[in-house]
Structures are given as C-alpha cells and as structure tokens.
C-alpha cells in the first residue's frame, strides 16, 4: 500500500515526520505572495484536509560546501482569517522574525518535522512533581512488599494519572 494513501485525511499536525512525497501529493498552491531570487512565500492548501499553510522557501549557497545550493522549506499553519487576509494582499509574516507558532520545516533526511519557535510549552514543574510522586509510590511498594500482579497493575493505573496530559481523564 502506498504510504501517502495510509495518511489520507490525517491532518499534517498529527504526523510527526512528514515525508516530501506526502507533501507533494497533498499540497496545492493557492497564491504566490512574494518571490525573489532567493526567497518565496506562497499560500498552499492541503487537498485532503482543506488546511492552509504559509510556505516559505529559501535558497542558500553553501560557501564552505563548494558553492552547493541548499533549499529550505517551512510551512506554517494558517487560520481561515489569515488566509483571506494574505490572499487579499496583507503583509505575510517574514521568516524567522515573525513566525511565532509551530511550523513544519525540512531536514537533511528528506522529511519535515514540527518545530516550535517558542520552545517547549510543557510545564516542567508538573512533570517533576509527577516523577517525585511516582518515585514515592515505588518506594512504598518496595517497603511494603507489594509485588503482586494486581499491585503492579494498580501502580501503572495510578502513574498514568500523575502526569499532566492525563489528569483530566
């Protein structure tokens, strides 16, 4: 089965490593916004999901690599209002200064990965608290000699609820 058909209809934001082939099969240009010798901005649409992206492409001459050309591509998801605004001529956010939300960027191995320019939004202290609570549970189990299959099953259930992403479940 063709890998791109396995990904049909899945939003790109739900795919960890997006292949060039998948993007080529799903993205279609809506409007060329701005282009010069080394940079290009265009609006593109995912034909499977209807989602729009601002595609920024740049060409770079690698001086230390014998003047070889390198091409970089970035795809930032857009809200519906942004798409209309940019299509009607509003200034697009310039890369990298005004790209503040997570976006796809290509890498050296032919795929695209999600990059968050704002850094991790993970609450580190919540994970530290969860880790400390789990450590305490493990020490208590060891001290009390609770090693039955049922005890371990309960530990795993309790451990899942300690971490922030599972607290509301």
Short mmCIF file of N, CA and C in Angstrom, two decimals, residues 29-97:
data_model
loop_
_atom_site.label_atom_id
_atom_site.label_comp_id
_atom_site.label_asym_id
_atom_site.label_seq_id
_atom_site.Cartn_x
_atom_site.Cartn_y
_atom_site.Cartn_z
N UNK A 29 -0.82 24.93 -4.64
CA UNK A 29 -0.64 26.37 -4.48
C UNK A 29 -1.97 27.09 -4.63
N UNK A 30 -2.22 28.01 -3.71
CA UNK A 30 -3.40 28.85 -3.78
C UNK A 30 -3.03 30.20 -4.39
N UNK A 31 -1.91 30.75 -3.89
CA UNK A 31 -1.47 32.05 -4.38
C UNK A 31 0.01 32.26 -4.08
N UNK A 32 0.72 32.74 -5.09
CA UNK A 32 2.10 33.17 -4.89
C UNK A 32 2.03 34.56 -4.28
N UNK A 33 2.63 34.74 -3.12
CA UNK A 33 2.52 36.01 -2.40
C UNK A 33 3.70 36.92 -2.71
N UNK A 34 4.90 36.36 -2.66
CA UNK A 34 6.10 37.16 -2.91
C UNK A 34 7.24 36.24 -3.31
N UNK A 35 8.04 36.70 -4.27
CA UNK A 35 9.15 35.87 -4.73
C UNK A 35 10.28 36.76 -5.22
N UNK A 36 11.50 36.37 -4.87
CA UNK A 36 12.68 37.00 -5.45
C UNK A 36 13.69 35.89 -5.76
N UNK A 37 14.91 36.25 -6.02
CA UNK A 37 15.91 35.27 -6.44
C UNK A 37 16.17 34.18 -5.41
N UNK A 38 16.08 34.52 -4.12
CA UNK A 38 16.44 33.56 -3.07
C UNK A 38 15.32 33.17 -2.12
N UNK A 39 14.18 33.83 -2.19
CA UNK A 39 13.09 33.54 -1.26
C UNK A 39 11.74 33.54 -1.97
N UNK A 40 10.83 32.76 -1.40
CA UNK A 40 9.49 32.68 -1.96
C UNK A 40 8.49 32.45 -0.82
N UNK A 41 7.41 33.20 -0.84
CA UNK A 41 6.30 33.00 0.07
C UNK A 41 5.07 32.69 -0.77
N UNK A 42 4.35 31.63 -0.40
CA UNK A 42 3.12 31.32 -1.12
C UNK A 42 2.12 30.67 -0.18
N UNK A 43 0.86 30.85 -0.49
CA UNK A 43 -0.21 30.19 0.25
C UNK A 43 -0.45 28.85 -0.40
N UNK A 44 -0.52 27.80 0.41
CA UNK A 44 -0.80 26.47 -0.11
C UNK A 44 -1.93 25.85 0.71
N UNK A 45 -2.59 24.87 0.09
CA UNK A 45 -3.73 24.21 0.72
C UNK A 45 -3.50 22.70 0.70
N UNK A 46 -3.81 22.05 1.81
CA UNK A 46 -3.78 20.60 1.89
C UNK A 46 -5.06 20.09 1.24
N UNK A 47 -4.95 19.43 0.10
CA UNK A 47 -6.13 18.98 -0.64
C UNK A 47 -6.93 17.92 0.11
N UNK A 48 -6.32 17.23 1.06
CA UNK A 48 -7.04 16.21 1.84
C UNK A 48 -7.86 16.81 2.97
N UNK A 49 -7.33 17.82 3.64
CA UNK A 49 -7.99 18.34 4.85
C UNK A 49 -8.56 19.74 4.69
N UNK A 50 -8.13 20.47 3.66
CA UNK A 50 -8.57 21.85 3.47
C UNK A 50 -7.78 22.85 4.30
N UNK A 51 -6.80 22.38 5.06
CA UNK A 51 -5.98 23.28 5.87
C UNK A 51 -5.05 24.08 4.97
N UNK A 52 -4.78 25.32 5.38
CA UNK A 52 -3.90 26.21 4.61
C UNK A 52 -2.61 26.45 5.38
N UNK A 53 -1.56 26.71 4.61
CA UNK A 53 -0.23 26.96 5.17
C UNK A 53 0.42 28.11 4.42
N UNK A 54 1.28 28.82 5.14
CA UNK A 54 2.17 29.78 4.50
C UNK A 54 3.45 29.02 4.25
N UNK A 55 3.82 28.89 2.99
CA UNK A 55 5.03 28.15 2.60
C UNK A 55 6.13 29.17 2.35
N UNK A 56 7.21 29.05 3.09
CA UNK A 56 8.38 29.88 2.88
C UNK A 56 9.48 28.98 2.36
N UNK A 57 10.06 29.34 1.23
CA UNK A 57 11.18 28.58 0.65
C UNK A 57 12.34 29.53 0.47
N UNK A 58 13.53 29.03 0.78
CA UNK A 58 14.72 29.86 0.58
C UNK A 58 15.82 29.03 -0.06
N UNK A 59 16.64 29.72 -0.81
CA UNK A 59 17.79 29.10 -1.47
C UNK A 59 19.03 29.71 -0.83
N UNK A 60 19.97 28.85 -0.49
CA UNK A 60 21.18 29.29 0.20
C UNK A 60 22.38 28.67 -0.50
N UNK A 61 23.39 29.49 -0.76
CA UNK A 61 24.64 28.98 -1.33
C UNK A 61 25.59 28.65 -0.19
N UNK A 62 25.99 27.40 -0.09
CA UNK A 62 26.88 26.94 0.96
C UNK A 62 28.32 27.19 0.52
N UNK A 63 28.90 28.26 1.05
CA UNK A 63 30.25 28.64 0.66
C UNK A 63 31.28 27.60 1.08
N UNK A 64 31.11 27.02 2.25
CA UNK A 64 32.08 26.03 2.71
C UNK A 64 31.89 24.69 2.01
N UNK A 65 30.77 24.51 1.34
CA UNK A 65 30.49 23.27 0.64
C UNK A 65 30.69 23.38 -0.85
N UNK A 66 31.59 24.24 -1.27
CA UNK A 66 31.89 24.36 -2.70
C UNK A 66 30.79 25.05 -3.49
N UNK A 67 30.13 26.02 -2.88
CA UNK A 67 29.04 26.77 -3.51
C UNK A 67 27.86 25.90 -3.90
N UNK A 68 27.64 24.83 -3.15
CA UNK A 68 26.47 23.99 -3.43
C UNK A 68 25.21 24.71 -2.97
N UNK A 69 24.13 24.48 -3.69
CA UNK A 69 22.85 25.10 -3.34
C UNK A 69 22.13 24.24 -2.31
N UNK A 70 21.57 24.91 -1.31
CA UNK A 70 20.74 24.24 -0.32
C UNK A 70 19.37 24.91 -0.36
N UNK A 71 18.33 24.11 -0.22
CA UNK A 71 16.96 24.64 -0.25
C UNK A 71 16.28 24.31 1.07
N UNK A 72 15.67 25.31 1.65
CA UNK A 72 14.96 25.15 2.91
C UNK A 72 13.49 25.49 2.69
N UNK A 73 12.63 24.69 3.32
CA UNK A 73 11.19 24.90 3.19
C UNK A 73 10.56 24.87 4.58
N UNK A 74 9.62 25.79 4.79
CA UNK A 74 8.91 25.88 6.06
C UNK A 74 7.43 26.07 5.75
N UNK A 75 6.59 25.41 6.53
CA UNK A 75 5.14 25.50 6.33
C UNK A 75 4.48 25.84 7.65
N UNK A 76 3.91 27.05 7.74
CA UNK A 76 3.25 27.47 8.96
C UNK A 76 1.73 27.38 8.77
N UNK A 77 1.03 26.64 9.66
CA UNK A 77 -0.43 26.56 9.56
C UNK A 77 -1.05 27.95 9.70
N UNK A 78 -2.13 28.17 8.96
CA UNK A 78 -2.82 29.45 8.99
C UNK A 78 -4.27 29.29 9.39
N UNK A 79 -4.77 30.29 10.10
CA UNK A 79 -6.19 30.35 10.40
C UNK A 79 -6.92 30.85 9.16
N UNK A 80 -8.21 30.57 9.10
CA UNK A 80 -9.03 30.96 7.96
C UNK A 80 -8.92 32.46 7.67
N UNK A 81 -8.99 33.28 8.71
CA UNK A 81 -8.93 34.73 8.53
C UNK A 81 -7.57 35.18 7.97
N UNK A 82 -6.50 34.51 8.42
CA UNK A 82 -5.17 34.83 7.89
C UNK A 82 -5.09 34.53 6.40
N UNK A 83 -5.64 33.41 5.99
CA UNK A 83 -5.61 33.02 4.57
C UNK A 83 -6.27 34.10 3.73
N UNK A 84 -7.45 34.53 4.14
CA UNK A 84 -8.17 35.57 3.39
C UNK A 84 -7.37 36.86 3.37
N UNK A 85 -6.85 37.24 4.52
CA UNK A 85 -6.08 38.48 4.64
C UNK A 85 -4.87 38.47 3.71
N UNK A 86 -4.08 37.38 3.74
CA UNK A 86 -2.88 37.30 2.91
C UNK A 86 -3.24 37.19 1.43
N UNK A 87 -4.32 36.50 1.13
CA UNK A 87 -4.74 36.38 -0.27
C UNK A 87 -5.16 37.73 -0.84
N UNK A 88 -5.66 38.60 0.04
CA UNK A 88 -6.09 39.93 -0.40
C UNK A 88 -4.98 40.97 -0.33
N UNK A 89 -3.76 40.54 0.03
CA UNK A 89 -2.63 41.45 -0.05
C UNK A 89 -2.01 41.91 1.24
N UNK A 90 -2.51 41.46 2.38
CA UNK A 90 -1.89 41.84 3.65
C UNK A 90 -0.46 41.29 3.69
N UNK A 91 0.39 41.97 4.40
CA UNK A 91 1.80 41.55 4.51
C UNK A 91 1.88 40.23 5.26
N UNK A 92 2.59 39.27 4.69
CA UNK A 92 2.77 37.98 5.35
C UNK A 92 3.87 38.10 6.39
N UNK A 93 3.79 37.30 7.45
CA UNK A 93 4.85 37.35 8.47
C UNK A 93 6.18 36.86 7.89
N UNK A 94 7.22 37.66 8.04
CA UNK A 94 8.52 37.28 7.48
C UNK A 94 9.20 36.25 8.37
N UNK A 95 9.86 35.32 7.71
CA UNK A 95 10.59 34.27 8.40
C UNK A 95 12.01 34.76 8.69
N UNK A 96 12.58 34.54 9.83
CA UNK A 96 12.07 33.84 11.01
C UNK A 96 11.49 34.76 12.06
N UNK A 97 11.66 36.07 11.87
CA UNK A 97 11.32 37.04 12.92
C UNK A 97 9.88 36.99 13.39
#
